[in-house]
CSV table of C-alpha atoms in Angstrom, one decimal:
chain,number,residue,atom,x,y,z
A,1,MET,CA,0.0,63.2,11.0
A,2,SER,CA,-3.8,63.3,10.8
A,3,ALA,CA,-6.1,64.7,13.5
A,4,ALA,CA,-7.7,61.3,14.4
A,5,PRO,CA,-4.5,59.6,15.8
A,6,LEU,CA,-3.8,62.8,17.8
A,7,ARG,CA,-7.2,62.6,19.5
A,8,LEU,CA,-6.5,58.9,20.3
A,9,LEU,CA,-3.2,59.9,21.9
A,10,GLU,CA,-4.9,62.6,23.8
A,11,ARG,CA,-7.5,60.1,25.2
A,12,VAL,CA,-4.7,57.7,26.3
A,13,GLU,CA,-2.9,60.5,28.1
A,14,LEU,CA,-6.2,61.6,29.7
A,15,ALA,CA,-6.7,58.1,31.0
A,16,ARG,CA,-3.2,58.1,32.5
A,17,GLU,CA,-3.8,61.4,34.2
A,18,LEU,CA,-7.1,60.3,35.6
A,19,LEU,CA,-5.5,57.2,37.0
A,20,LYS,CA,-2.9,59.3,38.7
A,21,LEU,CA,-5.6,61.5,40.3
A,22,SER,CA,-7.9,58.7,41.3
A,23,GLY,CA,-5.2,56.5,43.0
A,24,SER,CA,-3.4,53.5,41.8
A,25,GLY,CA,-6.4,51.3,40.9
A,26,PRO,CA,-6.3,47.5,41.0
A,27,ARG,CA,-3.1,45.7,40.0
A,28,ILE,CA,-3.2,42.0,39.7
A,29,ARG,CA,0.0,40.0,40.1
A,30,ALA,CA,-0.2,36.8,38.2
A,31,ARG,CA,2.3,34.5,36.5
A,32,THR,CA,-0.1,33.5,33.8
A,33,ARG,CA,-2.9,35.6,32.5
A,34,ALA,CA,-4.2,33.8,29.4
A,35,ARG,CA,-7.8,32.5,29.7
A,36,ARG,CA,-8.2,33.9,33.2
A,37,CYS,CA,-10.0,37.1,32.5
A,38,TYR,CA,-13.0,36.4,34.7
A,39,GLU,CA,-10.9,35.4,37.6
A,40,LEU,CA,-8.4,38.2,37.3
A,41,ALA,CA,-11.1,40.9,36.8
A,42,ALA,CA,-13.0,39.6,39.9
A,43,ARG,CA,-9.9,39.7,42.0
A,44,GLY,CA,-9.2,43.2,40.8
A,45,LEU,CA,-12.7,44.2,42.0
A,46,LEU,CA,-11.9,42.7,45.4
A,47,GLN,CA,-8.8,44.9,45.6
A,48,ASP,CA,-10.7,48.1,44.8
A,49,PRO,CA,-14.5,47.8,45.1
A,50,SER,CA,-15.0,51.3,43.7
A,51,TRP,CA,-14.7,49.8,40.2
A,52,ARG,CA,-17.4,47.8,38.3
A,53,LEU,CA,-16.9,44.3,36.9
A,54,VAL,CA,-18.0,44.0,33.3
A,55,HIS,CA,-18.8,40.8,31.4
A,56,GLY,CA,-19.1,41.0,27.7
A,57,THR,CA,-17.3,40.1,24.4
A,58,ASN,CA,-14.2,41.4,22.7
A,59,LEU,CA,-13.3,41.2,19.1
A,60,GLY,CA,-17.0,40.3,18.5
A,61,MET,CA,-16.6,36.6,19.4
A,62,ALA,CA,-15.0,35.8,22.7
A,63,GLY,CA,-16.4,36.2,26.2
A,64,HIS,CA,-14.3,38.5,28.2
A,65,ALA,CA,-14.2,40.4,31.6
A,66,TRP,CA,-12.7,43.7,32.5
A,67,LEU,CA,-13.1,46.5,35.1
A,68,THR,CA,-14.4,50.0,34.5
A,69,LYS,CA,-14.6,53.2,36.5
A,70,ASP,CA,-15.2,56.9,35.4
A,71,GLY,CA,-14.5,56.2,31.7
A,72,ILE,CA,-11.4,54.1,32.3
A,73,VAL,CA,-11.0,50.4,31.7
A,74,TYR,CA,-8.6,48.0,33.4
A,75,ASP,CA,-8.0,44.8,31.5
A,76,ALA,CA,-6.5,42.4,34.0
A,77,VAL,CA,-5.3,39.9,31.3
A,78,ARG,CA,-3.2,42.6,29.6
A,79,ASP,CA,-2.6,44.4,32.8
A,80,GLN,CA,-3.4,47.7,31.0
A,81,TYR,CA,-5.4,50.8,31.7
A,82,MET,CA,-7.0,52.8,28.9
A,83,ALA,CA,-9.9,55.1,28.1
A,84,ALA,CA,-13.2,53.2,27.8
A,85,ASP,CA,-13.9,54.4,24.2
A,86,VAL,CA,-10.4,53.5,23.1
A,87,TYR,CA,-10.7,50.1,24.7
A,88,ALA,CA,-14.0,49.5,22.9
A,89,GLN,CA,-12.5,50.6,19.6
A,90,LYS,CA,-9.2,48.7,19.9
A,91,ARG,CA,-10.6,45.5,21.4
A,92,GLY,CA,-14.1,45.5,19.9
A,93,ALA,CA,-15.3,45.2,23.5
A,94,VAL,CA,-19.1,45.2,24.0
A,95,ALA,CA,-20.4,45.2,27.6
A,96,GLU,CA,-23.2,42.8,28.3
A,97,ARG,CA,-23.5,42.9,32.1
A,98,HIS,CA,-22.1,45.1,34.9
A,99,TYR,CA,-21.6,44.0,38.5
A,100,GLY,CA,-20.8,45.8,41.7
A,101,PRO,CA,-18.7,44.1,44.4
A,102,ASN,CA,-21.6,42.7,46.3
A,103,GLU,CA,-23.3,41.4,43.2
A,104,ALA,CA,-20.1,39.8,41.9
A,105,ALA,CA,-19.4,38.1,45.3
A,106,GLU,CA,-22.9,36.7,45.4
A,107,GLN,CA,-22.6,35.3,41.8
A,108,VAL,CA,-19.3,33.7,42.6
A,109,CYS,CA,-20.8,32.0,45.6
A,110,LEU,CA,-24.0,30.9,43.9
A,111,ALA,CA,-22.4,29.7,40.6
A,112,GLY,CA,-19.1,28.3,42.1
A,113,HIS,CA,-17.0,29.8,39.3
A,114,TRP,CA,-15.6,33.2,38.3
A,115,GLY,CA,-17.9,33.8,35.4
A,116,PRO,CA,-19.6,34.4,33.1
A,117,TRP,CA,-22.9,34.1,34.9
A,118,HIS,CA,-25.0,34.7,31.8
A,119,GLU,CA,-25.1,33.3,28.3
A,120,THR,CA,-22.5,34.9,26.1
A,121,ALA,CA,-20.6,34.0,22.9
A,122,GLY,CA,-17.5,31.9,23.2
A,123,ALA,CA,-17.2,32.0,27.0
A,124,VAL,CA,-15.7,29.3,29.1
A,125,GLN,CA,-16.6,29.2,32.8
A,126,GLY,CA,-13.8,30.2,35.1
A,127,VAL,CA,-13.7,27.3,37.6
A,128,ILE,CA,-12.4,28.3,41.0
A,129,ARG,CA,-9.3,26.3,41.8
A,130,ARG,CA,-8.7,25.2,45.3
A,131,ARG,CA,-5.3,25.5,46.8
A,132,ARG,CA,-3.7,22.2,48.0
């Protein structure tokens, strides 16, 4: 086994340990997750406002949203935690905008959708669905 995969495993273990120390972090319960990244990430931010909401791209083409805190990423669509550098490498994630809880709440209210609130490649606005 080469040294690079070992370092990757060490980073993943470090992310798991940091999560144990910092508390549980957000966990979103959802039946369907596909194409709901902006909504699910914003809901995660509401659960734990100590995280930051990130809007950007992944795999170099699609708009995507995730949460970040202290070098750890929570991807609500995949319901996974991982080290930020591993996430960027694995998913090709590039952050374009960061939002705190107050900024995100303001943007949702002003725009009337979950995001994105800026121009980004391949993004579809996350329309807020009203319950019947």
